[in-house]
Coordinates of C-alpha atoms in Angstrom, one line a residue:
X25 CA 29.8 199.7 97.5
X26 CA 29.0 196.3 98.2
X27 CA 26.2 194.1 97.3
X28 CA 25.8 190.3 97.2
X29 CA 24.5 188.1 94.5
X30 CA 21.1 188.6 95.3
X31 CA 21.0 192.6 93.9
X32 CA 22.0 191.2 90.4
X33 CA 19.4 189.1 88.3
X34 CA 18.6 185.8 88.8
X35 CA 20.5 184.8 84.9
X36 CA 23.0 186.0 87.1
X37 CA 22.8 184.2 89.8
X38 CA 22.4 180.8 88.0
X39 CA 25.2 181.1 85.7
X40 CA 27.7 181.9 88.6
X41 CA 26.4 179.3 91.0
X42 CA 25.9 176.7 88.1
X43 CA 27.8 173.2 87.7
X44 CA 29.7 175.0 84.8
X45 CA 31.6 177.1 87.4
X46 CA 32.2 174.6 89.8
X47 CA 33.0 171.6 87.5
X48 CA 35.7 173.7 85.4
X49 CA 36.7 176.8 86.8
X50 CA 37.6 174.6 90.1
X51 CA 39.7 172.6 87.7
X52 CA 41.1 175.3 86.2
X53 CA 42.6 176.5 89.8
X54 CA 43.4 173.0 90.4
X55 CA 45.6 172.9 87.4
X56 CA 47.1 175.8 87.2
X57 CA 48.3 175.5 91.0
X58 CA 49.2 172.3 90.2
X59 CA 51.9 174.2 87.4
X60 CA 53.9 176.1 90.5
X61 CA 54.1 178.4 93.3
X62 CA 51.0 180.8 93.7
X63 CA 51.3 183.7 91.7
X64 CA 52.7 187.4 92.6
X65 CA 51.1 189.2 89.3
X66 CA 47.6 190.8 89.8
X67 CA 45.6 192.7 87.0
X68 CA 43.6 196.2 87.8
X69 CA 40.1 196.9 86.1
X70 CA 41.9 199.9 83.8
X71 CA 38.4 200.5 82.2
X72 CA 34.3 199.8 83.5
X73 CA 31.1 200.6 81.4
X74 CA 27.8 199.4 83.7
X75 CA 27.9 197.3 86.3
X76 CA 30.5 195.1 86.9
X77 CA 30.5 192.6 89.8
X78 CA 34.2 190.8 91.5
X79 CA 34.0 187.7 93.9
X80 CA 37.2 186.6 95.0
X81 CA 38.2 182.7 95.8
X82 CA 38.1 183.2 99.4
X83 CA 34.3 184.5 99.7
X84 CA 32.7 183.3 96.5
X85 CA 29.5 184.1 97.1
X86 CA 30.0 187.6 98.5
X87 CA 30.0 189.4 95.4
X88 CA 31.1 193.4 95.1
X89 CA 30.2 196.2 92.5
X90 CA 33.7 196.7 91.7
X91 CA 34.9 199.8 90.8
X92 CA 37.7 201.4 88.6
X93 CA 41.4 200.1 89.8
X94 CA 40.0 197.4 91.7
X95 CA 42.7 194.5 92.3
X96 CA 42.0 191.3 90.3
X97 CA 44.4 188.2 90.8
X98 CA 44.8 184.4 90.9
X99 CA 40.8 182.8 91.7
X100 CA 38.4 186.2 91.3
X101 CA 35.7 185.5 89.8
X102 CA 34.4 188.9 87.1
X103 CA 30.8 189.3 85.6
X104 CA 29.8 192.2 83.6
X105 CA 25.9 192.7 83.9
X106 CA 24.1 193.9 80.9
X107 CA 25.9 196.0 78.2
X108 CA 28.9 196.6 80.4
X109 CA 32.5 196.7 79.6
X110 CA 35.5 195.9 81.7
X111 CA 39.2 195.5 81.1
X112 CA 41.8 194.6 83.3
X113 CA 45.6 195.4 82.6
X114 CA 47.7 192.8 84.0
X115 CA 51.1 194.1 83.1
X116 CA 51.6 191.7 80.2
X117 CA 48.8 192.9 78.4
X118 CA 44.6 193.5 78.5
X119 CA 41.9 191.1 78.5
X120 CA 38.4 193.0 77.9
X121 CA 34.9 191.7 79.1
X122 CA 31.5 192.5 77.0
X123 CA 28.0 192.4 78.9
X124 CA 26.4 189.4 80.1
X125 CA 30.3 187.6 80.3
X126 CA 31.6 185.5 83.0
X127 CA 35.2 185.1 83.8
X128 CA 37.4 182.9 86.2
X129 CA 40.9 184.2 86.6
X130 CA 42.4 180.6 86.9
X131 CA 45.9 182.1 87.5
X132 CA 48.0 185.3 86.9
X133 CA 51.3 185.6 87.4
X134 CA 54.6 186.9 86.2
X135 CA 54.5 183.4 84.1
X136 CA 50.9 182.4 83.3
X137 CA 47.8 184.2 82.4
X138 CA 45.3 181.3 82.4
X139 CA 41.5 182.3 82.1
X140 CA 38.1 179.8 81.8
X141 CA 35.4 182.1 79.9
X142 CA 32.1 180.6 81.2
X143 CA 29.7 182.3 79.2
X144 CA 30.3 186.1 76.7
X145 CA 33.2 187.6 74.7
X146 CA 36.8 187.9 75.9
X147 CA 39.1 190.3 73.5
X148 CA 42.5 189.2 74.7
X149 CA 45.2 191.3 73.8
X150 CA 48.4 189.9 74.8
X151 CA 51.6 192.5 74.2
X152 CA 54.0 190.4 75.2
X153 CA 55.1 186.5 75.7
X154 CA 58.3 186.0 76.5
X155 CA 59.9 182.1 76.1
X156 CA 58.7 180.3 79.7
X157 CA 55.5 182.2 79.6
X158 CA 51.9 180.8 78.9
X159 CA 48.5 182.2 78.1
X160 CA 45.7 180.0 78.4
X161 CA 41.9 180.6 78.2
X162 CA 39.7 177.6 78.9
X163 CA 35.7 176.9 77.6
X164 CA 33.3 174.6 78.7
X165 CA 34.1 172.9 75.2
X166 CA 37.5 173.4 74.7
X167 CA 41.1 174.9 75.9
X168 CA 42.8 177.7 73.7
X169 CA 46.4 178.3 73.9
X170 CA 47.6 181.5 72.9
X171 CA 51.3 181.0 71.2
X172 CA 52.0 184.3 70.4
X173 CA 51.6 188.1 71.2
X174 CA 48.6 188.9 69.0
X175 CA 44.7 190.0 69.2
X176 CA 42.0 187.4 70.4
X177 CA 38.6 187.0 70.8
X178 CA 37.1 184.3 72.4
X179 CA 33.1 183.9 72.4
X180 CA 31.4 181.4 74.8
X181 CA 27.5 180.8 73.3
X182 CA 24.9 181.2 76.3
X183 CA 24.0 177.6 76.6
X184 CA 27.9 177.0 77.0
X185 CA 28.0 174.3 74.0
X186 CA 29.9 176.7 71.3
X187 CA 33.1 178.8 70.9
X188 CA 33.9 181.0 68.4
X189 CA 38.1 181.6 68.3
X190 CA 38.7 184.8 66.1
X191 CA 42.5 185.5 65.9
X192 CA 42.9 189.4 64.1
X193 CA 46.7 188.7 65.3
X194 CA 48.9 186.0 66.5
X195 CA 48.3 182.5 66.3
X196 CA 45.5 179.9 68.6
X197 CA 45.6 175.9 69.3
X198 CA 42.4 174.7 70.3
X199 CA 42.0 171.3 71.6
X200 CA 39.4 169.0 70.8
X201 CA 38.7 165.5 71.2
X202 CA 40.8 164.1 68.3
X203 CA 43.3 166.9 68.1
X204 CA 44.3 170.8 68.2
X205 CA 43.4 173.0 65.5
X206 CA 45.4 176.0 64.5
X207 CA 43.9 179.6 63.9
X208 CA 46.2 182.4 62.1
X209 CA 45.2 185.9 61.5
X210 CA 41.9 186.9 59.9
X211 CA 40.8 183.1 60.7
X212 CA 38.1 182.2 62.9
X213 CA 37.8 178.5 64.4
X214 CA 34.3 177.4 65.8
X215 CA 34.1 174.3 68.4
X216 CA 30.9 172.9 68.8
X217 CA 29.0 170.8 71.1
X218 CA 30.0 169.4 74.6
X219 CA 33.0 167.7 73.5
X220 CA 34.0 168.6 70.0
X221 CA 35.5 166.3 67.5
X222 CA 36.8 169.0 65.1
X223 CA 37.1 172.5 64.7
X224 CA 35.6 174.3 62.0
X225 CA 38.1 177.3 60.6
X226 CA 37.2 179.8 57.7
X227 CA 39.0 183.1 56.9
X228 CA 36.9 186.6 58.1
X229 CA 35.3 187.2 61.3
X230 CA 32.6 189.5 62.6
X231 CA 33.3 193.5 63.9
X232 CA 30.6 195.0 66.2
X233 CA 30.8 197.5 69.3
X234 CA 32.5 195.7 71.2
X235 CA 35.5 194.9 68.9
X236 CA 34.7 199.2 68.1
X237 CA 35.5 199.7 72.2
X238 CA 38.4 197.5 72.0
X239 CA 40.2 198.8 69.4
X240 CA 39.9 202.6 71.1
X241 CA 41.4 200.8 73.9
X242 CA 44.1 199.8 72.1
X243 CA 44.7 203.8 70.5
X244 CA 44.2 205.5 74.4
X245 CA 47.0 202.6 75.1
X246 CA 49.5 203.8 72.1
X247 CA 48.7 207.5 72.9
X248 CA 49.8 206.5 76.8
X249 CA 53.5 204.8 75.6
X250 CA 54.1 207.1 72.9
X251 CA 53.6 210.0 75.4
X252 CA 55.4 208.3 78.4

């Protein structure tokens, strides 16, 4: 079923039509064609809770209610209305979206799984990352590299001038203005403002029903291998 931009609200339609998307998710593109020959991995939307809408780089503003095993790849753009849930598989790994989240898929590939979070929580989980391979997720404040297979999540506040980094497992560098910060397991790292000049890290983070969805995920995944 189709529908344009128009059926979803009009939050909606400013945050996906807004500078923020045009400023750095183009740049994100920009970069990460910039990095090599356009890209031959594409996800598939594994899992969908509510509405959740897909606009690829092509027709931007012709936006779809996408539906379960819909196609994701290099430029879509992915918002989950509301108190939906979405996760793509990609091959490499899952990244989940929670309601009222915006996502650019800068690039996938068989090398590079670069995202820019405009606004919501991202739970990343990244199985594997082999040596020449790169995970990326950009912020309006920030850029997060992802170093190691592990558990993320990534939170972009609504007014775009905060991100919270939680790493359960693996290890984050977040860049800032004077530097990169490191987050290991159980540490979350907190950039704030519209360009940072430090990253605030403390040990602990936050669990609520999202991180409660994502871990099931995770189990109905286990349950899959073990049986395959």
């Amino acid at each position: 079923m189709r529908r344009t931009l128009a059926a979803a609200s009009g939050a909606f339609g400013r945050i996906l039509l807004g500078l923020w998307i045009a400023l750095f998710a183009g740049a994100a593109v920009a970069q990460a064609q910039a990095e090599g020959d356009l890209p031959g991995r594409a996800g598939r939307l594994a899992d969908i809770g509510g509405q959740v809408f897909l606009a690829t780089e092509e027709r931007a503003e012709d936006w779809v209610e996408a539906l379960r095993n819909y196609t994701v790849t290099t430029g879509d753009n992915l918002w989950v209305a509301g108190d939906g849930r979405a996760e793509i598989d990609y091959g490499g790994g899952q990244f989940r979206l929670a309601g009222d989240t915006n996502v650019h898929v800068a690039r996938l590939d068989d090398r590079i799984l670069a995202l820019f979070v405009a606004q919501g929580r991202v739970i990343v989980r990244l199985r594997v990352l082999d040596p020449g391979e790169t995970a990326r997720i950009d912020t309006p404040n920030t850029q997060i590299a992802l170093t190691r297979p592990g558990l993320y999540r990534i939170e972009v506040a609504p007014d775009r001038s905060r991100t919270d980094i939680v790493v359960r497992e693996g290890e984050a560098l977040a860049q800032f203005a004077a530097g990169t910060q490191q987050a290991l397991p159980g540490q979350t790292a907190t950039l704030a403002g519209a360009e940072p000049n430090r990253a605030d890290v403390r040990t602990g983070y936050w669990v609520d029903g999202f991180d409660t969805w994502s871990a099931e995920r995770d189990r109905r995944y286990e349950r899959s291998r073990s049986a395959g």
